[in-house]
Short mmCIF file of C-alpha atoms and ligand atoms in Angstrom, two decimals:
data_model
loop_
_atom_site.label_atom_id
_atom_site.label_comp_id
_atom_site.label_asym_id
_atom_site.label_seq_id
_atom_site.Cartn_x
_atom_site.Cartn_y
_atom_site.Cartn_z
CA MET A 1382 -91.62 -30.40 30.96
CA PRO A 1383 -93.49 -27.34 32.14
CA ARG A 1384 -93.95 -24.61 29.49
CA LEU A 1385 -94.43 -20.83 30.79
CA ALA A 1386 -95.90 -17.87 29.12
CA HIS A 1387 -93.17 -15.20 28.95
CA ASP A 1388 -95.47 -12.24 30.00
CA LYS A 1389 -96.86 -13.87 33.15
CA LEU A 1390 -93.44 -15.19 34.09
CA THR A 1391 -92.10 -11.67 33.77
CA ASP A 1392 -94.82 -10.57 36.15
CA LEU A 1393 -94.12 -13.58 38.49
CA VAL A 1394 -90.33 -12.67 38.62
CA ALA A 1395 -91.15 -8.88 39.04
CA GLY A 1396 -93.44 -9.55 41.97
CA MET A 1397 -90.71 -11.75 43.64
CA LEU A 1398 -88.01 -9.04 43.27
CA THR A 1399 -90.37 -6.46 44.51
CA ARG A 1400 -90.84 -8.44 47.67
CA VAL A 1401 -87.21 -8.38 48.39
CA GLY A 1402 -87.14 -4.67 47.93
CA ALA A 1403 -86.85 -3.67 44.27
CA ALA A 1404 -88.73 -0.79 43.11
CA PRO A 1405 -91.48 -1.75 40.53
CA GLU A 1406 -89.59 -0.51 37.52
CA VAL A 1407 -86.36 -2.13 38.49
CA ALA A 1408 -87.96 -5.44 39.26
CA HIS A 1409 -89.81 -5.19 35.98
CA GLN A 1410 -86.56 -4.60 33.98
CA VAL A 1411 -84.55 -7.07 35.61
CA ALA A 1412 -87.49 -9.78 35.04
CA VAL A 1413 -87.66 -8.67 31.40
CA ASP A 1414 -84.06 -9.29 30.82
CA LEU A 1415 -84.02 -12.81 32.62
CA VAL A 1416 -87.09 -14.01 30.62
CA GLU A 1417 -85.40 -12.58 27.57
CA ALA A 1418 -82.66 -14.80 28.14
CA ASN A 1419 -84.90 -17.80 28.34
CA LEU A 1420 -86.82 -16.69 25.15
CA GLN A 1421 -83.55 -16.47 23.42
CA GLY A 1422 -82.60 -20.00 24.45
CA HIS A 1423 -79.86 -19.07 26.94
CA ASP A 1424 -81.59 -20.90 29.83
CA SER A 1425 -78.36 -20.58 31.96
CA HIS A 1426 -79.07 -16.79 32.18
CA GLY A 1427 -82.88 -16.86 32.95
CA MET A 1428 -85.16 -18.31 35.42
CA GLN A 1429 -82.33 -20.54 37.04
CA LEU A 1430 -80.81 -17.37 38.47
CA VAL A 1431 -83.69 -15.89 39.98
CA PRO A 1432 -83.52 -17.72 43.24
CA ARG A 1433 -79.74 -16.58 43.56
CA TYR A 1434 -80.79 -13.03 42.86
CA VAL A 1435 -83.44 -13.18 45.68
CA GLU A 1436 -80.97 -14.70 48.02
CA ASN A 1437 -78.25 -12.38 47.23
CA THR A 1438 -80.77 -9.53 47.83
CA GLU A 1439 -81.89 -10.96 51.01
CA LYS A 1440 -77.98 -11.25 52.20
CA GLY A 1441 -77.42 -7.64 51.35
CA LEU A 1442 -75.07 -8.45 48.48
CA ILE A 1443 -77.50 -6.68 45.97
CA THR A 1444 -78.45 -3.11 46.73
CA PRO A 1445 -81.84 -3.28 44.74
CA ASN A 1446 -82.36 0.13 43.65
CA ALA A 1447 -78.92 1.34 43.37
CA MET A 1448 -78.00 3.33 40.15
CA ALA A 1449 -74.66 3.53 38.70
CA GLU A 1450 -72.75 6.52 39.56
CA GLN A 1451 -70.06 8.16 37.09
CA VAL A 1452 -66.78 8.28 39.11
CA GLY A 1453 -64.39 9.09 36.52
CA GLY A 1454 -63.81 10.04 32.75
CA ALA A 1455 -65.02 12.95 30.87
CA GLY A 1456 -66.30 13.39 27.43
CA SER A 1457 -66.61 10.30 25.51
CA LEU A 1458 -64.68 8.35 28.56
CA ALA A 1459 -66.57 7.28 31.47
CA VAL A 1460 -66.03 5.02 34.60
CA TRP A 1461 -69.13 4.11 36.57
CA ASP A 1462 -69.42 2.43 39.83
CA GLY A 1463 -72.49 0.03 40.04
CA HIS A 1464 -72.87 0.35 43.61
CA MET A 1465 -73.89 -3.48 43.59
CA GLY A 1466 -77.35 -2.67 41.91
CA TYR A 1467 -78.87 -5.24 39.70
CA GLY A 1468 -76.53 -5.44 36.79
CA GLN A 1469 -79.63 -5.39 34.18
CA TRP A 1470 -80.50 -1.88 35.69
CA THR A 1471 -77.00 -0.34 35.93
CA GLY A 1472 -75.89 -2.15 32.67
CA ARG A 1473 -78.66 -0.57 30.89
CA GLN A 1474 -78.07 2.63 32.29
CA VAL A 1475 -74.35 3.04 31.43
CA THR A 1476 -74.98 1.52 27.94
CA ALA A 1477 -77.48 4.19 27.38
CA ALA A 1478 -75.19 6.85 28.38
CA GLY A 1479 -72.42 5.43 26.16
CA ILE A 1480 -74.80 5.46 23.15
CA ALA A 1481 -75.63 9.17 24.16
CA ALA A 1482 -71.77 9.88 24.02
CA ALA A 1483 -71.25 8.10 20.82
CA ARG A 1484 -74.02 10.15 19.32
CA GLU A 1485 -71.97 13.14 20.28
CA HIS A 1486 -68.49 12.09 19.75
CA GLY A 1487 -68.68 9.11 17.41
CA LEU A 1488 -67.13 6.79 19.80
CA ALA A 1489 -67.63 6.22 23.41
CA CYS A 1490 -65.68 3.79 25.96
CA PHE A 1491 -67.14 3.16 29.32
CA GLY A 1492 -66.01 1.12 32.35
CA LEU A 1493 -68.59 -0.45 34.89
CA ARG A 1494 -67.41 -1.84 38.20
CA ASN A 1495 -69.05 -3.20 41.27
CA THR A 1496 -72.27 -4.36 39.58
CA HIS A 1497 -74.29 -7.47 40.29
CA HIS A 1498 -74.59 -9.95 37.43
CA LEU A 1499 -75.25 -8.28 34.07
CA GLY A 1500 -77.02 -11.39 32.77
CA ARG A 1501 -77.08 -11.85 28.94
CA ILE A 1502 -74.52 -9.34 27.70
CA GLY A 1503 -76.23 -9.33 24.24
CA ALA A 1504 -78.86 -7.22 25.75
CA TYR A 1505 -76.51 -4.09 25.82
CA ALA A 1506 -75.28 -5.04 22.26
CA GLU A 1507 -79.15 -4.89 21.09
CA MET A 1508 -79.30 -1.46 22.67
CA ALA A 1509 -76.49 -0.18 20.70
CA VAL A 1510 -77.61 -1.78 17.37
CA GLU A 1511 -81.16 -0.58 18.06
CA ALA A 1512 -79.47 3.03 18.15
CA GLY A 1513 -77.71 2.29 14.75
CA MET A 1514 -74.53 1.88 16.63
CA ILE A 1515 -71.75 -0.92 16.87
CA GLY A 1516 -71.45 -2.20 20.53
CA LEU A 1517 -68.36 -4.09 21.79
CA PHE A 1518 -68.24 -5.38 25.42
CA PHE A 1519 -65.92 -7.24 27.48
CA VAL A 1520 -66.82 -8.69 30.73
CA ASN A 1521 -65.28 -10.43 33.79
CA ALA A 1522 -67.07 -12.33 36.47
CA VAL A 1523 -65.97 -12.88 39.98
CA SER A 1524 -68.34 -15.02 41.83
CA GLY A 1525 -66.86 -17.40 44.29
CA ALA A 1526 -64.06 -19.54 43.61
CA PRO A 1527 -63.05 -19.00 39.92
CA VAL A 1528 -64.24 -21.80 37.52
CA VAL A 1529 -62.18 -21.54 34.27
CA SER A 1530 -58.74 -22.95 34.01
CA PRO A 1531 -56.11 -21.29 31.95
CA PHE A 1532 -54.76 -23.30 28.73
CA GLY A 1533 -52.48 -25.74 30.09
CA GLY A 1534 -53.53 -25.54 33.65
CA THR A 1535 -55.85 -27.80 35.57
CA ASP A 1536 -57.79 -25.48 38.10
CA GLY A 1537 -60.15 -22.53 38.00
CA ARG A 1538 -58.37 -19.35 37.85
CA MET A 1539 -60.66 -16.94 35.83
CA GLY A 1540 -64.37 -16.42 35.31
CA THR A 1541 -66.52 -17.36 32.27
CA ASN A 1542 -65.84 -13.84 31.01
CA PRO A 1543 -68.15 -13.05 28.19
CA ILE A 1544 -67.29 -11.10 25.02
CA CYS A 1545 -70.03 -9.43 22.96
CA ILE A 1546 -70.20 -7.52 19.62
CA GLY A 1547 -73.20 -6.02 17.98
CA ILE A 1548 -73.25 -4.76 14.33
CA PRO A 1549 -76.15 -2.97 12.91
CA LYS A 1550 -77.64 -4.82 9.72
CA ALA A 1551 -81.07 -4.93 8.19
CA PRO A 1552 -83.41 -6.85 8.68
CA ALA A 1553 -81.73 -8.39 11.70
CA PRO A 1554 -78.51 -7.33 13.47
CA ILE A 1555 -75.35 -9.55 14.05
CA ILE A 1556 -75.12 -10.24 17.76
CA LEU A 1557 -72.14 -12.19 18.63
CA ASP A 1558 -72.37 -12.96 22.37
CA PHE A 1559 -70.49 -15.90 24.22
CA ALA A 1560 -68.68 -17.05 27.21
CA THR A 1561 -65.00 -17.52 26.67
CA SER A 1562 -65.42 -20.68 28.67
CA ALA A 1563 -66.13 -23.67 26.36
CA ILE A 1564 -69.78 -23.49 27.72
CA ALA A 1565 -71.25 -20.89 30.20
CA VAL A 1566 -71.07 -22.33 33.69
CA GLY A 1567 -74.88 -21.86 33.95
CA LYS A 1568 -75.24 -24.44 31.26
CA VAL A 1569 -73.24 -26.99 33.24
CA LYS A 1570 -75.88 -26.25 35.98
CA VAL A 1571 -78.78 -26.69 33.48
CA ALA A 1572 -77.29 -29.83 32.42
CA PHE A 1573 -76.89 -31.11 36.14
CA ASN A 1574 -80.36 -30.17 36.89
CA ALA A 1575 -81.48 -32.16 33.95
CA GLY A 1576 -79.06 -35.14 34.55
CA LYS A 1577 -77.69 -34.86 31.19
CA PRO A 1578 -74.04 -34.78 30.09
CA VAL A 1579 -72.14 -31.73 28.95
CA PRO A 1580 -70.24 -31.69 25.50
CA ALA A 1581 -66.81 -33.16 25.37
CA GLY A 1582 -64.13 -30.68 25.62
CA ALA A 1583 -65.84 -28.32 28.18
CA LEU A 1584 -64.82 -29.77 31.51
CA VAL A 1585 -61.86 -31.43 33.34
CA THR A 1586 -61.87 -33.18 36.84
CA HIS A 1587 -60.02 -31.76 39.79
CA GLU A 1588 -57.18 -34.13 38.58
CA GLY A 1589 -57.30 -32.55 35.00
CA ALA A 1590 -59.00 -35.50 33.34
CA PRO A 1591 -61.47 -34.66 30.54
CA SER A 1592 -65.07 -35.26 31.68
CA THR A 1593 -68.58 -34.76 30.31
CA ASP A 1594 -70.13 -35.07 33.74
CA ALA A 1595 -71.76 -31.93 35.00
CA ALA A 1596 -71.40 -33.17 38.45
CA VAL A 1597 -67.70 -32.40 38.14
CA MET A 1598 -68.87 -28.86 38.92
CA TYR A 1599 -71.96 -29.40 40.97
CA GLY A 1600 -71.71 -32.69 42.63
CA GLN A 1601 -70.53 -33.67 46.03
CA GLY A 1602 -67.00 -34.36 45.15
CA PRO A 1603 -63.91 -31.97 44.60
CA ARG A 1604 -64.64 -29.54 41.90
CA GLY A 1605 -63.05 -29.71 38.49
CA ALA A 1606 -62.94 -26.71 36.10
CA LEU A 1607 -64.23 -25.45 32.81
CA LEU A 1608 -62.04 -25.15 29.87
CA SER A 1609 -61.72 -22.15 27.54
CA PHE A 1610 -63.27 -22.49 24.07
CA GLY A 1611 -60.56 -22.83 21.44
CA GLY A 1612 -57.81 -23.74 23.36
CA HIS A 1613 -55.02 -21.12 23.70
CA LYS A 1614 -57.41 -18.50 21.81
CA GLY A 1615 -60.15 -18.68 24.24
CA TYR A 1616 -57.88 -18.54 27.32
CA GLY A 1617 -56.05 -15.61 25.80
CA LEU A 1618 -59.44 -13.74 25.33
CA ALA A 1619 -60.58 -14.70 28.96
CA LEU A 1620 -57.50 -13.26 30.32
CA VAL A 1621 -57.87 -10.11 28.22
CA CYS A 1622 -61.45 -9.71 29.87
CA GLU A 1623 -59.93 -10.13 33.34
CA ILE A 1624 -57.54 -7.22 32.47
CA LEU A 1625 -59.99 -4.98 30.52
CA ALA A 1626 -63.20 -5.46 32.39
CA GLY A 1627 -61.65 -6.33 35.76
CA ALA A 1628 -58.19 -4.45 35.94
CA LEU A 1629 -58.82 -1.47 33.91
CA THR A 1630 -62.36 -0.60 35.23
CA GLY A 1631 -61.10 -1.18 38.79
CA GLY A 1632 -63.65 -3.84 39.75
CA GLY A 1633 -60.92 -6.47 40.35
CA THR A 1634 -60.11 -9.70 38.61
CA ASN A 1635 -60.04 -13.34 40.05
CA GLU A 1636 -56.61 -12.61 41.49
CA PRO A 1637 -57.05 -14.18 44.78
CA LYS A 1638 -56.38 -11.17 47.09
CA ASN A 1639 -59.60 -9.69 45.51
CA PRO A 1640 -62.82 -10.64 47.58
CA ASN A 1641 -65.04 -13.23 45.72
CA ASN A 1642 -67.71 -13.38 48.35
CA ARG A 1643 -69.82 -10.52 47.03
CA GLY A 1644 -72.54 -12.38 45.09
CA ILE A 1645 -72.09 -12.47 41.25
CA VAL A 1646 -69.96 -9.53 40.46
CA ASN A 1647 -69.23 -8.34 36.73
CA GLY A 1648 -67.04 -5.62 35.51
CA MET A 1649 -67.73 -4.47 31.97
CA LEU A 1650 -65.53 -2.43 29.48
CA GLY A 1651 -67.96 -1.26 26.74
CA PHE A 1652 -67.28 0.52 23.38
CA VAL A 1653 -70.18 2.18 21.41
CA LEU A 1654 -69.07 3.33 17.91
CA ASP A 1655 -71.31 5.13 15.31
CA PRO A 1656 -70.55 3.55 11.96
CA ALA A 1657 -71.61 6.62 10.21
CA ARG A 1658 -68.87 8.64 11.57
CA LEU A 1659 -66.31 6.17 10.51
CA ALA A 1660 -67.36 4.46 7.52
CA GLU A 1661 -69.09 5.75 4.13
CA THR A 1662 -73.01 5.45 4.14
CA PRO A 1663 -74.48 3.50 2.43
CA GLY A 1664 -71.22 1.76 1.56
CA PHE A 1665 -70.54 0.05 5.21
CA GLY A 1666 -74.14 -1.43 5.35
CA GLN A 1667 -73.82 -2.79 1.66
CA GLU A 1668 -70.48 -4.41 2.40
CA VAL A 1669 -71.91 -5.89 5.77
CA GLN A 1670 -74.72 -7.38 3.63
CA ALA A 1671 -72.47 -8.40 0.86
CA ILE A 1672 -69.93 -10.47 3.08
CA CYS A 1673 -73.01 -11.98 5.01
CA ASP A 1674 -74.48 -13.08 1.83
CA HIS A 1675 -71.30 -14.52 0.60
CA VAL A 1676 -70.48 -16.61 3.86
CA GLN A 1677 -74.25 -17.73 3.92
CA ALA A 1678 -74.17 -18.76 0.27
CA SER A 1679 -71.65 -21.50 1.17
CA ALA A 1680 -74.66 -23.80 2.18
CA PRO A 1681 -77.90 -21.84 1.83
CA GLY A 1682 -80.30 -22.51 4.69
CA ARG A 1683 -77.68 -24.12 6.83
CA VAL A 1684 -75.00 -21.14 7.54
CA LEU A 1685 -76.38 -18.82 10.23
CA LEU A 1686 -75.33 -15.58 11.30
CA PRO A 1687 -74.62 -14.84 14.88
CA GLY A 1688 -77.93 -13.62 16.37
CA ASP A 1689 -79.86 -16.12 14.26
CA PRO A 1690 -80.19 -19.02 16.87
CA GLU A 1691 -81.29 -16.67 19.45
CA ARG A 1692 -83.82 -15.08 17.08
CA ARG A 1693 -85.32 -18.62 16.04
CA ALA A 1694 -85.56 -19.76 19.64
CA LYS A 1695 -87.41 -16.60 20.53
CA ALA A 1696 -89.85 -17.01 17.70
CA GLU A 1697 -90.67 -20.42 18.93
CA ARG A 1698 -90.82 -19.81 22.69
CA MET A 1699 -93.02 -16.81 22.15
CA THR A 1700 -95.69 -18.82 20.88
CA GLN A 1701 -95.09 -22.18 22.38
CA GLY A 1702 -93.97 -21.05 25.90
CA ILE A 1703 -90.67 -21.30 27.56
CA PRO A 1704 -89.88 -24.90 28.55
CA LEU A 1705 -88.16 -25.19 31.98
CA ASP A 1706 -86.66 -28.23 33.41
CA ASP A 1707 -88.52 -29.69 36.65
CA VAL A 1708 -85.82 -28.63 39.10
CA THR A 1709 -85.54 -24.98 37.69
CA TRP A 1710 -89.31 -24.72 38.02
CA GLY A 1711 -89.61 -26.25 41.34
CA ASP A 1712 -86.81 -23.82 42.86
CA LEU A 1713 -88.34 -21.03 41.26
CA SER A 1714 -91.99 -22.03 42.42
CA ALA A 1715 -90.64 -22.59 45.94
CA CYS A 1716 -88.76 -19.56 46.22
CA ALA A 1717 -92.12 -17.49 45.05
CA THR A 1718 -93.94 -19.56 47.67
CA ARG A 1719 -91.54 -18.59 50.52
CA LEU A 1720 -91.81 -15.03 49.32
CA GLY A 1721 -95.69 -15.31 50.01
CA ILE A 1722 -96.93 -15.58 46.35
CA ALA A 1723 -100.12 -17.47 46.32
CA GLU A 1724 -100.02 -20.91 44.36
CA ARG A 1725 -102.67 -19.72 42.15
CA GLU A 1726 -100.50 -16.82 40.98
CA ILE A 1727 -97.45 -19.04 40.50
CA ARG A 1728 -99.24 -21.52 38.42
CA ALA A 1729 -101.01 -18.68 36.17
CA ALA A 1730 -97.45 -18.43 34.61
CA LEU A 1731 -97.95 -22.06 33.00
CA VAL A 1732 -98.87 -22.37 29.67
N1 NAD B 1976 -72.76 -12.08 33.11
C1 NAD B 1976 -71.91 -12.91 32.84
O1 NAD B 1976 -71.01 -12.96 33.80
C2 NAD B 1976 -71.74 -14.01 31.81
C3 NAD B 1976 -70.82 -14.95 32.02
C4 NAD B 1976 -70.81 -15.87 30.96
C5 NAD B 1976 -71.89 -15.96 29.79
N2 NAD B 1976 -72.73 -15.11 29.79
C6 NAD B 1976 -73.80 -15.15 28.77
O2 NAD B 1976 -74.41 -16.45 28.81
C7 NAD B 1976 -74.99 -16.37 27.41
C8 NAD B 1976 -74.54 -17.75 26.78
O3 NAD B 1976 -73.16 -17.70 26.46
P1 NAD B 1976 -72.63 -19.11 25.71
O4 NAD B 1976 -71.22 -18.88 25.66
O5 NAD B 1976 -73.32 -20.34 26.41
O6 NAD B 1976 -73.20 -18.86 24.17
P2 NAD B 1976 -73.27 -20.01 22.90
O7 NAD B 1976 -72.05 -20.94 23.02
O8 NAD B 1976 -74.60 -20.41 22.95
O9 NAD B 1976 -72.84 -18.84 21.81
C9 NAD B 1976 -73.72 -17.85 21.37
C10 NAD B 1976 -73.47 -16.99 20.20
O10 NAD B 1976 -72.91 -18.02 19.12
C11 NAD B 1976 -73.83 -17.68 18.10
N3 NAD B 1976 -73.99 -18.91 17.39
C12 NAD B 1976 -74.59 -19.98 17.97
N4 NAD B 1976 -74.65 -21.02 17.06
C13 NAD B 1976 -74.32 -20.35 15.69
C14 NAD B 1976 -74.34 -20.85 14.48
N5 NAD B 1976 -74.81 -22.08 14.15
N6 NAD B 1976 -74.05 -19.73 13.51
C15 NAD B 1976 -73.56 -18.80 13.97
N7 NAD B 1976 -73.71 -18.24 15.28
C16 NAD B 1976 -74.03 -19.10 16.16
C17 NAD B 1976 -75.01 -16.97 18.86
O11 NAD B 1976 -75.95 -16.17 17.78
C18 NAD B 1976 -74.42 -16.15 19.96
O12 NAD B 1976 -73.97 -14.93 19.24
C19 NAD B 1976 -74.39 -15.10 26.73
O13 NAD B 1976 -75.69 -14.29 26.53
C20 NAD B 1976 -73.54 -14.48 27.55
O14 NAD B 1976 -73.47 -13.13 27.55
C21 NAD B 1976 -72.81 -14.09 30.81
#
């Protein structure tokens, strides 16, 4: 399996996005965030998306240098329209504004609509915790026919709708960041590309039968659906994401009268809270540490905190390189070649 150096891979992806019209600083930020997803072990949200981002830009579904525009709200509340810019650019812009508002007011709430894919939502929680803030994000995804079945249903009706919560903590923050589907749809694609099964309990066929075959979603036959995680609980959270991130922000839900042919469209409702304005200092930090120590003492060395698996993956991949399956690397290289990047430059990213 090819391994790629993160910095050279970032340059390669930035070069590709520049060739389809992104300004250098936009292309660099999107590339950094996509490579970071691979570094943190979330291959579903990294390199395998690059050809799709390129295609969506070429089709005019992404406006490469669009900034988010505040279209509503005042003070600590804001509604933003992403004007179909790259989500890694608009998402960071509105989160930075939310952090600034939380510094002033203690709590900020912001909605973002009409933005292209926001990628790994943990990126925005990391911005919040780096500023000493708690970040809470609800996201919905409208991208083609919906893929997630409601609890008790058999066909796709909702997006994979991630929820993310970041809490500052020394020496490393808590970053809880997951899709409300049993697994992210991109992980089904990764499994399909690698010819591997997906875990039991994640997929149903179009007839509602349980399946571990990724071809249920990406094969030639009629498409099945992803299940929510945790039965009715994950389904409820997915539905709430449709409402908070889709209906409340004005971006739209997976309700069928809304268009679903605009690329990968995310809506996001974010909250940023300054803990120092609510809790006692240093009591809050001490209590966070105490409860984390308490749960980890259950099985020392085996109980991880949310964010730990990603930090471990990153430590390994920074030094060993990022492993990419042959299909993903082949698709990425072919896309780069089509955009006029020389073979020598593409291969320079290989470790
Ligand atoms: N933009 C979008 O539309 C969209 C849609 C879906 C998912 N996503 C992103 O996809 C990524 C992957 O989502 P996923 O659902 O596959 O994630 P996942 O199932 O791998 O869960 C990840 C979360 O669980 C924590 N975790 C994992 N193992 C743990 C353990 N043993 N102990 C404690 N915590 C543990 C991780 O630290 C992380 O917070 C996320 O970054 C998410 O934001 C984005």
